[in-house]
Tab-separated table of C-alpha atoms in Angstrom:
chain	number	residue	atom	x	y	z
A	4	UNK	CA	1.601	-20.374	63.200
A	5	UNK	CA	1.693	-17.681	60.527
A	6	UNK	CA	3.609	-18.485	57.398
A	7	UNK	CA	5.588	-15.736	55.659
A	8	UNK	CA	4.626	-14.715	52.134
A	9	UNK	CA	0.902	-15.283	52.652
A	10	UNK	CA	-1.929	-13.176	51.340
A	11	UNK	CA	-1.921	-9.529	52.431
A	12	UNK	CA	-4.055	-8.557	55.371
A	13	UNK	CA	-7.451	-6.888	54.996
A	14	UNK	CA	-5.830	-3.461	55.340
A	15	UNK	CA	-3.672	-3.959	52.222
A	16	UNK	CA	-6.525	-3.404	49.712
A	17	UNK	CA	-7.613	-0.321	51.623
A	18	UNK	CA	-4.061	1.069	51.539
A	19	UNK	CA	-3.861	0.265	47.842
A	20	UNK	CA	-7.175	2.049	47.264
A	21	UNK	CA	-5.864	5.117	49.089
A	22	UNK	CA	-2.678	5.092	47.011
A	23	UNK	CA	-4.692	4.786	43.812
A	24	UNK	CA	-7.425	7.203	44.858
A	25	UNK	CA	-8.637	9.905	42.522
A	26	UNK	CA	-7.222	12.616	44.787
A	27	UNK	CA	-3.745	11.038	44.780
A	28	UNK	CA	-3.865	10.507	41.031
A	29	UNK	CA	-4.971	14.101	40.483
A	30	UNK	CA	-2.242	15.480	42.767
A	31	UNK	CA	0.482	13.365	41.135
A	32	UNK	CA	-0.722	14.292	37.649
A	33	UNK	CA	-0.879	17.975	38.568
A	34	UNK	CA	2.656	17.841	40.014
A	35	UNK	CA	3.953	15.902	36.986
A	36	UNK	CA	2.515	18.396	34.513
A	37	UNK	CA	3.826	21.316	36.552
A	38	UNK	CA	7.252	19.677	36.839
A	39	UNK	CA	7.402	19.070	33.092
A	40	UNK	CA	6.391	22.629	32.266
A	41	UNK	CA	8.714	24.095	34.920
A	42	UNK	CA	11.682	22.015	33.772
A	43	UNK	CA	11.070	22.912	30.165
A	44	UNK	CA	10.666	26.626	30.889
A	45	UNK	CA	13.632	26.620	33.277
A	46	UNK	CA	15.874	24.795	30.820
A	47	UNK	CA	14.960	27.100	27.950
A	48	UNK	CA	15.268	30.212	30.144
A	49	UNK	CA	18.651	29.173	31.484
A	50	UNK	CA	19.990	28.352	28.019
A	51	UNK	CA	18.724	31.667	26.677
A	52	UNK	CA	20.239	33.613	29.598
A	53	UNK	CA	23.560	31.742	29.409
A	54	UNK	CA	23.789	32.277	25.666
A	55	UNK	CA	22.980	35.958	26.078
A	56	UNK	CA	25.640	36.454	28.801
A	57	UNK	CA	28.305	34.569	26.851
A	58	UNK	CA	27.546	36.430	23.649
A	59	UNK	CA	27.609	39.727	25.523
A	60	UNK	CA	30.992	38.962	27.097
A	61	UNK	CA	32.387	37.863	23.767
A	62	UNK	CA	31.092	41.035	22.142
A	63	UNK	CA	32.751	43.193	24.792
A	64	UNK	CA	36.082	41.386	24.331
A	65	UNK	CA	35.911	41.586	20.546
A	66	UNK	CA	35.161	45.311	20.752
A	67	UNK	CA	38.180	45.904	23.043
A	68	UNK	CA	40.468	43.986	20.650
A	69	UNK	CA	39.062	45.845	17.652
A	70	UNK	CA	39.586	49.244	19.309
A	71	UNK	CA	43.149	48.256	20.211
A	72	UNK	CA	43.937	47.204	16.628
A	73	UNK	CA	42.524	50.438	15.247
A	74	UNK	CA	44.626	52.471	17.689
A	75	UNK	CA	47.950	50.765	16.925
A	76	UNK	CA	47.273	50.928	13.182
A	77	UNK	CA	46.435	54.601	13.249
A	78	UNK	CA	49.277	55.652	15.568
A	79	UNK	CA	52.922	54.666	15.792
A	80	UNK	CA	52.984	53.383	19.349
A	81	UNK	CA	55.582	51.793	21.597
A	82	UNK	CA	55.256	49.543	24.660
A	83	UNK	CA	55.750	52.563	26.901
A	84	UNK	CA	52.558	54.098	25.536
A	85	UNK	CA	50.578	51.192	27.029
A	86	UNK	CA	52.311	51.120	30.333
A	87	UNK	CA	50.000	51.213	33.319
A	88	UNK	CA	51.856	54.332	34.418
A	89	UNK	CA	51.127	56.168	31.153
A	90	UNK	CA	48.076	58.440	31.398
A	91	UNK	CA	45.237	58.444	28.900
A	92	UNK	CA	45.213	54.782	27.944
A	93	UNK	CA	42.391	53.459	30.072
A	94	UNK	CA	40.513	52.625	26.839
A	95	UNK	CA	41.999	49.193	26.793
A	96	UNK	CA	41.517	48.679	30.511
A	97	UNK	CA	37.752	48.280	30.955
A	98	UNK	CA	36.280	46.449	33.899
A	99	UNK	CA	37.240	42.777	34.243
A	100	UNK	CA	39.944	43.206	31.519
A	101	UNK	CA	43.665	42.570	32.176
A	102	UNK	CA	46.432	44.220	30.062
A	103	UNK	CA	50.043	43.091	29.780
A	104	UNK	CA	52.710	44.785	27.601
A	105	UNK	CA	55.429	42.819	25.791
A	106	UNK	CA	58.755	44.138	24.463
A	107	UNK	CA	60.248	43.504	21.000
A	108	UNK	CA	61.703	40.162	22.084
A	109	UNK	CA	58.450	39.065	23.696
A	110	UNK	CA	59.597	39.811	27.175
A	111	UNK	CA	57.187	41.298	29.696
A	112	UNK	CA	57.661	45.042	29.925
A	113	UNK	CA	54.601	45.857	32.033
A	114	UNK	CA	53.026	42.777	33.678
A	115	UNK	CA	49.298	42.409	33.983
A	116	UNK	CA	47.387	41.824	37.174
A	117	UNK	CA	47.511	38.912	37.293
A	118	UNK	CA	50.417	38.183	34.998
A	119	UNK	CA	49.581	36.455	31.742
A	120	UNK	CA	51.561	33.579	30.259
A	121	UNK	CA	53.590	34.298	27.100
A	122	UNK	CA	54.045	31.604	24.441
A	123	UNK	CA	55.929	31.431	21.165
A	124	UNK	CA	52.983	32.746	19.147
A	125	UNK	CA	52.901	35.807	21.372
A	126	UNK	CA	56.651	36.400	20.885
A	127	UNK	CA	56.323	36.160	17.126
A	128	UNK	CA	53.494	38.689	17.175
A	129	UNK	CA	55.607	41.005	19.367
A	130	UNK	CA	58.405	40.959	16.736
A	131	UNK	CA	56.053	41.393	13.777
A	132	UNK	CA	56.677	44.276	11.390
A	133	UNK	CA	52.978	44.859	10.703
A	134	UNK	CA	50.886	46.651	13.274
A	135	UNK	CA	47.573	45.078	14.295
A	136	UNK	CA	48.429	41.405	13.887
A	137	UNK	CA	46.401	39.380	16.362
A	138	UNK	CA	46.664	35.962	17.925
A	139	UNK	CA	43.848	34.795	20.234
A	140	UNK	CA	44.075	32.140	22.945
A	141	UNK	CA	40.874	30.745	24.446
A	142	UNK	CA	40.772	28.968	27.760
A	143	UNK	CA	44.059	30.149	29.246
A	144	UNK	CA	44.511	29.099	32.859
A	145	UNK	CA	45.842	31.871	35.065
A	146	UNK	CA	45.970	30.716	38.629
A	147	UNK	CA	42.505	29.447	39.538
A	148	UNK	CA	40.806	31.454	36.811
A	149	UNK	CA	40.321	30.989	33.092
A	150	UNK	CA	40.864	33.810	30.575
A	151	UNK	CA	40.635	34.414	26.889
A	152	UNK	CA	43.761	36.299	25.691
A	153	UNK	CA	44.399	38.307	22.520
A	154	UNK	CA	47.935	39.511	21.635
A	155	UNK	CA	48.055	42.541	19.265
A	156	UNK	CA	51.327	43.590	17.581
A	157	UNK	CA	52.519	47.206	17.700
A	158	UNK	CA	54.348	46.812	14.381
A	159	UNK	CA	57.959	47.510	13.380
A	160	UNK	CA	59.161	44.854	15.863
A	161	UNK	CA	58.372	47.215	18.745
A	162	UNK	CA	56.486	44.696	20.847
A	163	UNK	CA	52.837	43.785	21.515
A	164	UNK	CA	49.958	44.321	23.897
A	165	UNK	CA	48.107	41.389	25.483
A	166	UNK	CA	44.466	41.888	26.406
A	167	UNK	CA	42.768	39.230	28.590
A	168	UNK	CA	39.198	38.818	29.728
A	169	UNK	CA	38.248	36.530	32.561
A	170	UNK	CA	35.260	34.346	31.742
A	171	UNK	CA	35.527	31.807	34.558
A	172	UNK	CA	33.629	34.229	36.795
A	173	UNK	CA	30.922	34.384	34.134
A	174	UNK	CA	30.691	30.609	34.180
A	175	UNK	CA	30.588	30.714	37.979
A	176	UNK	CA	27.748	33.199	37.724
A	177	UNK	CA	25.918	30.927	35.271
A	178	UNK	CA	26.466	27.909	37.498
A	179	UNK	CA	25.030	29.829	40.433
A	180	UNK	CA	22.106	30.819	38.239
A	181	UNK	CA	21.704	27.172	37.278
A	182	UNK	CA	21.646	26.081	40.906
A	183	UNK	CA	19.125	28.748	41.804
A	184	UNK	CA	16.985	27.768	38.828
A	185	UNK	CA	17.038	24.131	39.938
A	186	UNK	CA	16.136	25.118	43.505
A	187	UNK	CA	13.333	27.325	42.195
A	188	UNK	CA	12.023	24.545	39.955
A	189	UNK	CA	12.127	22.068	42.836
A	190	UNK	CA	10.217	24.527	45.013
A	191	UNK	CA	7.644	25.051	42.252
A	192	UNK	CA	7.212	21.280	41.804
A	193	UNK	CA	6.783	20.712	45.543
A	194	UNK	CA	4.399	23.658	45.782
A	195	UNK	CA	2.451	22.367	42.777
A	196	UNK	CA	2.208	18.943	44.370
A	197	UNK	CA	0.898	20.382	47.625
A	198	UNK	CA	-1.508	22.663	45.810
A	199	UNK	CA	-2.631	19.776	43.597
A	200	UNK	CA	-3.176	17.626	46.686
A	201	UNK	CA	-5.225	20.402	48.327
A	202	UNK	CA	-7.193	21.039	45.138
A	203	UNK	CA	-7.786	17.321	44.621
A	204	UNK	CA	-9.043	16.963	48.178
A	205	UNK	CA	-11.357	19.913	47.659
A	206	UNK	CA	-12.678	18.615	44.322
A	207	UNK	CA	-12.991	14.949	45.295
A	208	UNK	CA	-14.369	15.546	48.788
A	209	UNK	CA	-17.957	15.363	47.551
A	210	UNK	CA	-17.090	12.391	45.345
A	211	UNK	CA	-15.770	10.647	48.448
A	212	UNK	CA	-19.104	11.362	50.157
A	213	UNK	CA	-20.931	9.824	47.188
A	214	UNK	CA	-18.625	6.813	47.253
A	215	UNK	CA	-19.137	6.299	50.986
A	216	UNK	CA	-22.898	6.585	50.520
A	217	UNK	CA	-22.873	4.040	47.678
A	218	UNK	CA	-20.765	1.665	49.789
A	219	UNK	CA	-23.140	2.142	52.730
A	220	UNK	CA	-26.124	1.325	50.497
A	221	UNK	CA	-24.361	-1.780	49.172
A	222	UNK	CA	-23.367	-2.833	52.692
A	223	UNK	CA	-26.645	-2.185	54.518
A	224	UNK	CA	-29.083	-2.502	51.572
A	225	UNK	CA	-30.879	0.553	52.920
A	226	UNK	CA	-32.052	2.749	50.053
A	227	UNK	CA	-33.246	5.585	52.286
A	228	UNK	CA	-29.751	6.826	53.151
A	229	UNK	CA	-29.593	10.592	52.390
A	230	UNK	CA	-26.946	11.911	50.025
A	231	UNK	CA	-25.436	15.099	51.571
A	232	UNK	CA	-24.131	16.657	48.345
A	233	UNK	CA	-24.622	20.298	47.362
A	234	UNK	CA	-23.458	22.521	44.534
A	235	UNK	CA	-24.456	23.103	40.938
A	236	UNK	CA	-21.429	21.690	39.124
A	237	UNK	CA	-21.076	18.189	37.694
A	238	UNK	CA	-20.475	16.665	41.128
A	239	UNK	CA	-23.578	18.382	42.524
A	240	UNK	CA	-25.651	17.169	39.586
A	241	UNK	CA	-24.290	13.662	40.090
A	242	UNK	CA	-25.195	13.787	43.772
A	243	UNK	CA	-28.747	14.941	43.095
A	244	UNK	CA	-29.161	12.311	40.354
A	245	UNK	CA	-27.849	9.654	42.727
A	246	UNK	CA	-30.239	10.824	45.423
A	247	UNK	CA	-33.175	10.699	43.000
A	248	UNK	CA	-32.114	7.261	41.851
A	249	UNK	CA	-32.034	5.980	45.432
A	250	UNK	CA	-35.446	7.543	46.036
A	251	UNK	CA	-36.934	5.815	43.026
A	252	UNK	CA	-35.324	2.512	43.949
A	253	UNK	CA	-36.700	2.853	47.468
A	254	UNK	CA	-40.156	3.640	46.082
A	255	UNK	CA	-39.933	0.697	43.703
A	256	UNK	CA	-38.903	-1.587	46.548
A	257	UNK	CA	-41.786	-0.299	48.664
A	258	UNK	CA	-44.241	-0.807	45.780
A	259	UNK	CA	-43.038	-4.364	45.292
A	260	UNK	CA	-43.286	-5.105	48.997
A	261	UNK	CA	-46.779	-3.639	49.182
A	262	UNK	CA	-47.817	-5.536	46.038
A	263	UNK	CA	-46.601	-8.821	47.482
A	264	UNK	CA	-48.371	-8.158	50.788
A	265	UNK	CA	-51.627	-7.151	49.090
A	266	UNK	CA	-51.430	-10.051	46.657
A	267	UNK	CA	-50.817	-12.497	49.486
A	268	UNK	CA	-53.808	-11.099	51.369
A	269	UNK	CA	-56.107	-11.312	48.349
A	270	UNK	CA	-54.946	-14.779	47.332
A	271	UNK	CA	-55.817	-16.266	50.718
A	272	UNK	CA	-59.597	-16.073	50.168
A	273	UNK	CA	-59.821	-17.990	46.857
A	274	UNK	CA	-57.154	-20.439	47.955
A	275	UNK	CA	-58.998	-21.145	51.203
A	276	UNK	CA	-62.232	-21.689	49.293
A	277	UNK	CA	-60.469	-23.983	46.824
A	278	UNK	CA	-58.894	-25.978	49.645
A	279	UNK	CA	-62.303	-26.380	51.291
A	280	UNK	CA	-63.977	-27.507	48.072
A	281	UNK	CA	-61.114	-29.880	47.266
A	282	UNK	CA	-61.534	-31.515	50.662
A	283	UNK	CA	-65.196	-32.059	49.791
A	284	UNK	CA	-64.193	-33.824	46.586
A	285	UNK	CA	-63.057	-36.787	48.652
A	286	UNK	CA	-66.689	-37.334	49.649
A	287	UNK	CA	-68.218	-36.374	46.303
A	288	UNK	CA	-69.784	-39.852	45.964
A	289	UNK	CA	-71.707	-39.232	49.158
A	290	UNK	CA	-73.173	-35.938	47.916
A	291	UNK	CA	-76.479	-35.679	46.087
A	292	UNK	CA	-76.342	-34.760	42.359
A	293	UNK	CA	-77.351	-31.149	42.962
A	294	UNK	CA	-74.602	-30.644	45.530
A	295	UNK	CA	-72.102	-32.206	43.149
A	296	UNK	CA	-73.038	-29.795	40.387
A	297	UNK	CA	-72.868	-26.884	42.779
A	298	UNK	CA	-69.435	-28.005	44.045
A	299	UNK	CA	-68.004	-28.338	40.521
A	300	UNK	CA	-69.459	-24.968	39.488
A	301	UNK	CA	-68.020	-23.390	42.615
A	302	UNK	CA	-64.581	-24.874	41.866
A	303	UNK	CA	-64.718	-23.599	38.302
A	304	UNK	CA	-65.716	-20.135	39.473
A	305	UNK	CA	-62.954	-20.024	42.102
A	306	UNK	CA	-60.407	-21.190	39.507
A	307	UNK	CA	-61.510	-18.473	37.071
A	308	UNK	CA	-61.325	-15.775	39.732
A	309	UNK	CA	-57.929	-17.024	40.837
A	310	UNK	CA	-56.728	-17.004	37.222
A	311	UNK	CA	-58.044	-13.480	36.709
A	312	UNK	CA	-56.389	-12.315	39.905
A	313	UNK	CA	-53.022	-13.803	38.932
A	314	UNK	CA	-53.268	-12.315	35.431
A	315	UNK	CA	-54.026	-8.870	36.817
A	316	UNK	CA	-51.184	-9.148	39.301
A	317	UNK	CA	-48.840	-9.990	36.447
A	318	UNK	CA	-50.196	-7.050	34.448
A	319	UNK	CA	-49.729	-4.704	37.396
A	320	UNK	CA	-46.172	-5.887	38.019
A	321	UNK	CA	-45.369	-5.591	34.316
A	322	UNK	CA	-46.810	-2.079	34.274
A	323	UNK	CA	-44.443	-1.026	37.062
A	324	UNK	CA	-41.357	-2.217	35.181
A	325	UNK	CA	-42.513	-1.944	31.598
A	326	UNK	CA	-39.556	-1.704	29.219
A	327	UNK	CA	-41.689	-1.059	26.126
A	328	UNK	CA	-40.093	1.932	24.365
A	329	UNK	CA	-42.254	5.085	24.076
A	330	UNK	CA	-43.399	6.043	20.601
A	331	UNK	CA	-45.756	8.463	18.925
A	332	UNK	CA	-49.281	7.127	19.205
A	333	UNK	CA	-52.809	8.337	18.461
A	334	UNK	CA	-55.090	7.569	21.407
A	335	UNK	CA	-58.146	7.763	19.136
A	336	UNK	CA	-56.813	4.744	17.222
A	337	UNK	CA	-56.169	2.944	20.501
A	338	UNK	CA	-59.776	3.650	21.558
A	339	UNK	CA	-61.103	2.196	18.277
A	340	UNK	CA	-59.059	-0.994	18.737
A	341	UNK	CA	-60.202	-1.411	22.347
A	342	UNK	CA	-63.835	-0.764	21.403
A	343	UNK	CA	-63.725	-3.341	18.592
A	344	UNK	CA	-62.298	-6.005	20.884
A	345	UNK	CA	-64.845	-5.251	23.635
A	346	UNK	CA	-67.738	-5.481	21.152
A	347	UNK	CA	-66.632	-8.949	20.074
A	348	UNK	CA	-66.170	-10.140	23.645
A	349	UNK	CA	-69.318	-8.728	25.228
A	350	UNK	CA	-71.732	-8.024	22.359
A	351	UNK	CA	-72.338	-4.584	23.852
A	352	UNK	CA	-72.634	-1.390	21.848
A	353	UNK	CA	-69.532	0.711	22.367
A	354	UNK	CA	-69.015	4.024	20.600
A	355	UNK	CA	-65.901	6.194	20.281
A	356	UNK	CA	-65.828	10.007	20.191
A	357	UNK	CA	-62.541	11.791	19.393
A	358	UNK	CA	-61.833	15.531	19.244
A	359	UNK	CA	-58.721	17.656	18.896
A	360	UNK	CA	-55.136	16.483	18.733
A	361	UNK	CA	-55.122	13.075	20.432
A	362	UNK	CA	-51.505	12.136	19.718
A	363	UNK	CA	-48.945	11.571	22.429
A	364	UNK	CA	-45.640	9.857	23.125
A	365	UNK	CA	-46.239	6.788	25.221
A	366	UNK	CA	-46.195	3.018	25.512
A	367	UNK	CA	-48.990	1.556	23.369
A	368	UNK	CA	-49.301	-1.697	25.329
A	369	UNK	CA	-49.721	0.052	28.682
A	370	UNK	CA	-52.250	2.573	27.335
A	371	UNK	CA	-54.267	-0.171	25.631
A	372	UNK	CA	-54.325	-2.168	28.867
A	373	UNK	CA	-55.531	0.835	30.881
A	374	UNK	CA	-58.333	1.721	28.458
A	375	UNK	CA	-59.408	-1.941	28.225
A	376	UNK	CA	-59.697	-2.095	32.002
A	377	UNK	CA	-61.952	0.989	32.010
A	378	UNK	CA	-64.220	-0.487	29.328
A	379	UNK	CA	-64.416	-3.910	31.013
A	380	UNK	CA	-65.203	-2.230	34.328
A	381	UNK	CA	-68.007	-0.187	32.728
A	382	UNK	CA	-69.501	-3.243	31.004
A	383	UNK	CA	-69.323	-5.306	34.187
A	384	UNK	CA	-71.185	-2.756	36.323
A	385	UNK	CA	-73.636	-1.687	33.616
A	386	UNK	CA	-75.289	-5.093	33.560
A	387	UNK	CA	-78.597	-3.927	32.101
A	388	UNK	CA	-76.903	-2.484	29.040
A	389	UNK	CA	-79.722	-0.132	28.045
A	390	UNK	CA	-77.361	2.538	26.692
A	391	UNK	CA	-74.076	2.232	24.812
A	392	UNK	CA	-70.750	2.554	26.606
A	393	UNK	CA	-68.996	5.671	25.336
A	394	UNK	CA	-65.261	6.232	24.952
A	395	UNK	CA	-64.276	9.894	24.702
A	396	UNK	CA	-60.780	10.966	23.649
A	397	UNK	CA	-60.096	14.709	23.635
A	398	UNK	CA	-56.971	16.756	23.395
A	399	UNK	CA	-55.792	18.981	24.691
A	400	UNK	CA	-58.190	18.999	27.635
A	401	UNK	CA	-55.834	21.532	29.190
A	402	UNK	CA	-52.493	22.734	27.775
A	403	UNK	CA	-50.261	19.746	27.134
A	404	UNK	CA	-52.692	16.938	28.121
A	405	UNK	CA	-55.007	14.435	26.440
A	406	UNK	CA	-58.066	13.049	28.232
A	407	UNK	CA	-59.307	9.479	27.809
A	408	UNK	CA	-62.530	8.546	29.590
A	409	UNK	CA	-65.260	5.919	29.560
A	410	UNK	CA	-68.883	6.836	30.279
A	411	UNK	CA	-71.572	4.324	31.290
A	412	UNK	CA	-75.159	4.366	32.516
A	413	UNK	CA	-74.666	1.892	35.330
A	414	UNK	CA	-75.702	2.276	38.962
A	415	UNK	CA	-72.842	4.667	39.656
A	416	UNK	CA	-70.332	4.785	42.499
A	417	UNK	CA	-71.027	5.957	46.013
A	418	UNK	CA	-69.480	9.282	47.036
A	419	UNK	CA	-67.299	7.599	49.690
A	420	UNK	CA	-65.882	5.192	47.076
A	421	UNK	CA	-65.038	7.734	44.356
A	422	UNK	CA	-61.725	8.655	45.963
A	423	UNK	CA	-60.701	5.034	46.554
A	424	UNK	CA	-61.697	3.151	43.423
A	425	UNK	CA	-58.141	3.401	42.044
A	426	UNK	CA	-56.544	1.841	45.154
A	427	UNK	CA	-55.217	-1.671	44.884
A	428	UNK	CA	-57.665	-4.434	45.763
A	429	UNK	CA	-60.310	-1.916	46.801
A	430	UNK	CA	-63.866	-3.019	45.960
A	431	UNK	CA	-67.019	-1.135	46.800
A	432	UNK	CA	-69.533	-2.886	49.029
A	433	UNK	CA	-72.047	-3.386	46.185
A	434	UNK	CA	-69.303	-4.808	43.915
A	435	UNK	CA	-67.955	-7.535	46.160
A	436	UNK	CA	-70.477	-10.039	44.878
A	437	UNK	CA	-69.275	-9.512	41.309
A	438	UNK	CA	-66.222	-11.222	39.796
A	439	UNK	CA	-62.998	-9.245	39.910
A	440	UNK	CA	-59.912	-8.611	41.992
A	441	UNK	CA	-59.936	-4.868	42.551
A	442	UNK	CA	-56.746	-4.434	40.508
A	443	UNK	CA	-58.157	-3.188	37.199
A	444	UNK	CA	-58.477	0.473	38.135
A	445	UNK	CA	-55.197	0.447	40.082
A	446	UNK	CA	-53.497	-0.580	36.819
A	447	UNK	CA	-55.163	2.455	35.189
A	448	UNK	CA	-53.658	4.679	37.893
A	449	UNK	CA	-50.170	3.221	37.405
A	450	UNK	CA	-50.339	3.723	33.627
A	451	UNK	CA	-51.587	7.295	33.970
A	452	UNK	CA	-48.864	8.233	36.433
A	453	UNK	CA	-46.233	6.617	34.205
A	454	UNK	CA	-47.349	8.897	31.360
A	455	UNK	CA	-47.326	12.129	33.319
A	456	UNK	CA	-51.072	12.173	33.984
A	457	UNK	CA	-53.560	11.108	36.646
A	458	UNK	CA	-56.770	9.020	36.929
A	459	UNK	CA	-60.155	10.439	37.845
A	460	UNK	CA	-63.750	9.322	38.438
A	461	UNK	CA	-66.999	11.254	38.962
A	462	UNK	CA	-70.753	10.876	38.663
A	463	UNK	CA	-72.224	11.196	35.197
A	464	UNK	CA	-75.052	13.613	34.773
A	465	UNK	CA	-78.268	11.634	34.270
A	466	UNK	CA	-76.893	8.539	36.001
A	467	UNK	CA	-73.822	6.402	35.611
A	468	UNK	CA	-70.118	6.975	36.060
A	469	UNK	CA	-67.286	8.632	34.172
A	470	UNK	CA	-63.853	7.079	34.735
A	471	UNK	CA	-60.742	8.071	32.875
A	472	UNK	CA	-57.211	9.394	32.970
A	473	UNK	CA	-54.996	12.073	31.452
A	474	UNK	CA	-51.659	11.670	29.718
A	475	UNK	CA	-49.033	14.161	28.604
A	476	UNK	CA	-49.655	15.608	25.139
A	477	UNK	CA	-47.356	15.267	22.136
A	478	UNK	CA	-44.932	18.044	23.135
A	479	UNK	CA	-44.553	17.128	26.801
A	480	UNK	CA	-44.599	13.430	26.050
A	481	UNK	CA	-41.760	13.842	23.557
A	482	UNK	CA	-39.633	15.638	26.123
A	483	UNK	CA	-40.354	12.891	28.672
A	484	UNK	CA	-39.427	10.211	26.156
A	485	UNK	CA	-36.177	11.951	25.275
A	486	UNK	CA	-35.150	12.295	28.922
């Protein structure tokens, strides 16, 4: 039986991911920014418009009152002169302005439309001896409307004129403007949200494809899944980089698989021989002395070959994932170091020839290992040793490259084998009786390819073989190192 309050179902994280997706975040952020800007602009615009309308209305009212004061000061006027029936006095009756005339006692002589209330201050002004005295009332309720009222004395106790301006309709107009502004801002916010959602979907659509591809790779562990991303913006560049990364990972996985398969195949022969010889050790007392010596020598030889094979496998694997940082290096100096070590190990004469600019950006350990393998291979096959082994370093052999090659006077390599000597575990028919694993030259190929070059082998004029490789020169190598 299910118990309430348990952990959320498997769809809850997916719903949470959708709610927190980049598209949703972008749409909400876009709508929030638009709402903030719209509210700010709307608020400032409304305040500016309301202030302008109110100031304009106040200016109109003040001008009407000022004109009325000037008229009663300049002319001796009576309440009859401002009667609505008297011609020529429309000056004080502009649009949306109400006029009411008071007698000497403050009584209404000519009522306004609508009629305006009269208070004690208005009666005192009506009985004033001085013309142009003014009393102003703000916020006077007349029916359902609100007015501002100014009472101007005619002087000599002859009465007064009340001028009123309705401003409740102005406030109604501003409230309507406020409502429309709010509706407009709401529409802008909703529109911005929808547009932000559409824009976010359009922008993040390719990111979603990349995410789905990455999840598919993680789920299936298949590195060959294509990445269907196009474009030349940041998302397109990310997609192409991701596709290249998957390609390199797939190639690396294939290289590792092939290395393990090849290594397993090559290890079977020495292991089988060792197992056979070890089984003979149980009957070593029954063997004659010569057979015993031969058995021990055979075991020692198999152990050495197995050790060499394992060491070369380790070197090859390390070369594929070498983390040694590239640096500026002179290949002529590397050749001198390799030659000195080979002389001490083999006692052979090894000479170095260098010409041109032989500097590059590369990994010293890998390049030393590759050149050492070429020299050891030359010494091993040139068993007679009648001529010195030559190391030639020249740069640039062609624009942007440095050549490193080893020349010997050995028996040479058959034409059919020249194109395969750099394959893993490949050994020519006349070399299978010699010690070795067939990995030395394949390490040379891996190092050359890692440095933007390629291996090569050809017959040497006058007999022997030339084996070598190219690497990127100083300029190209520097760019490779920086990338």
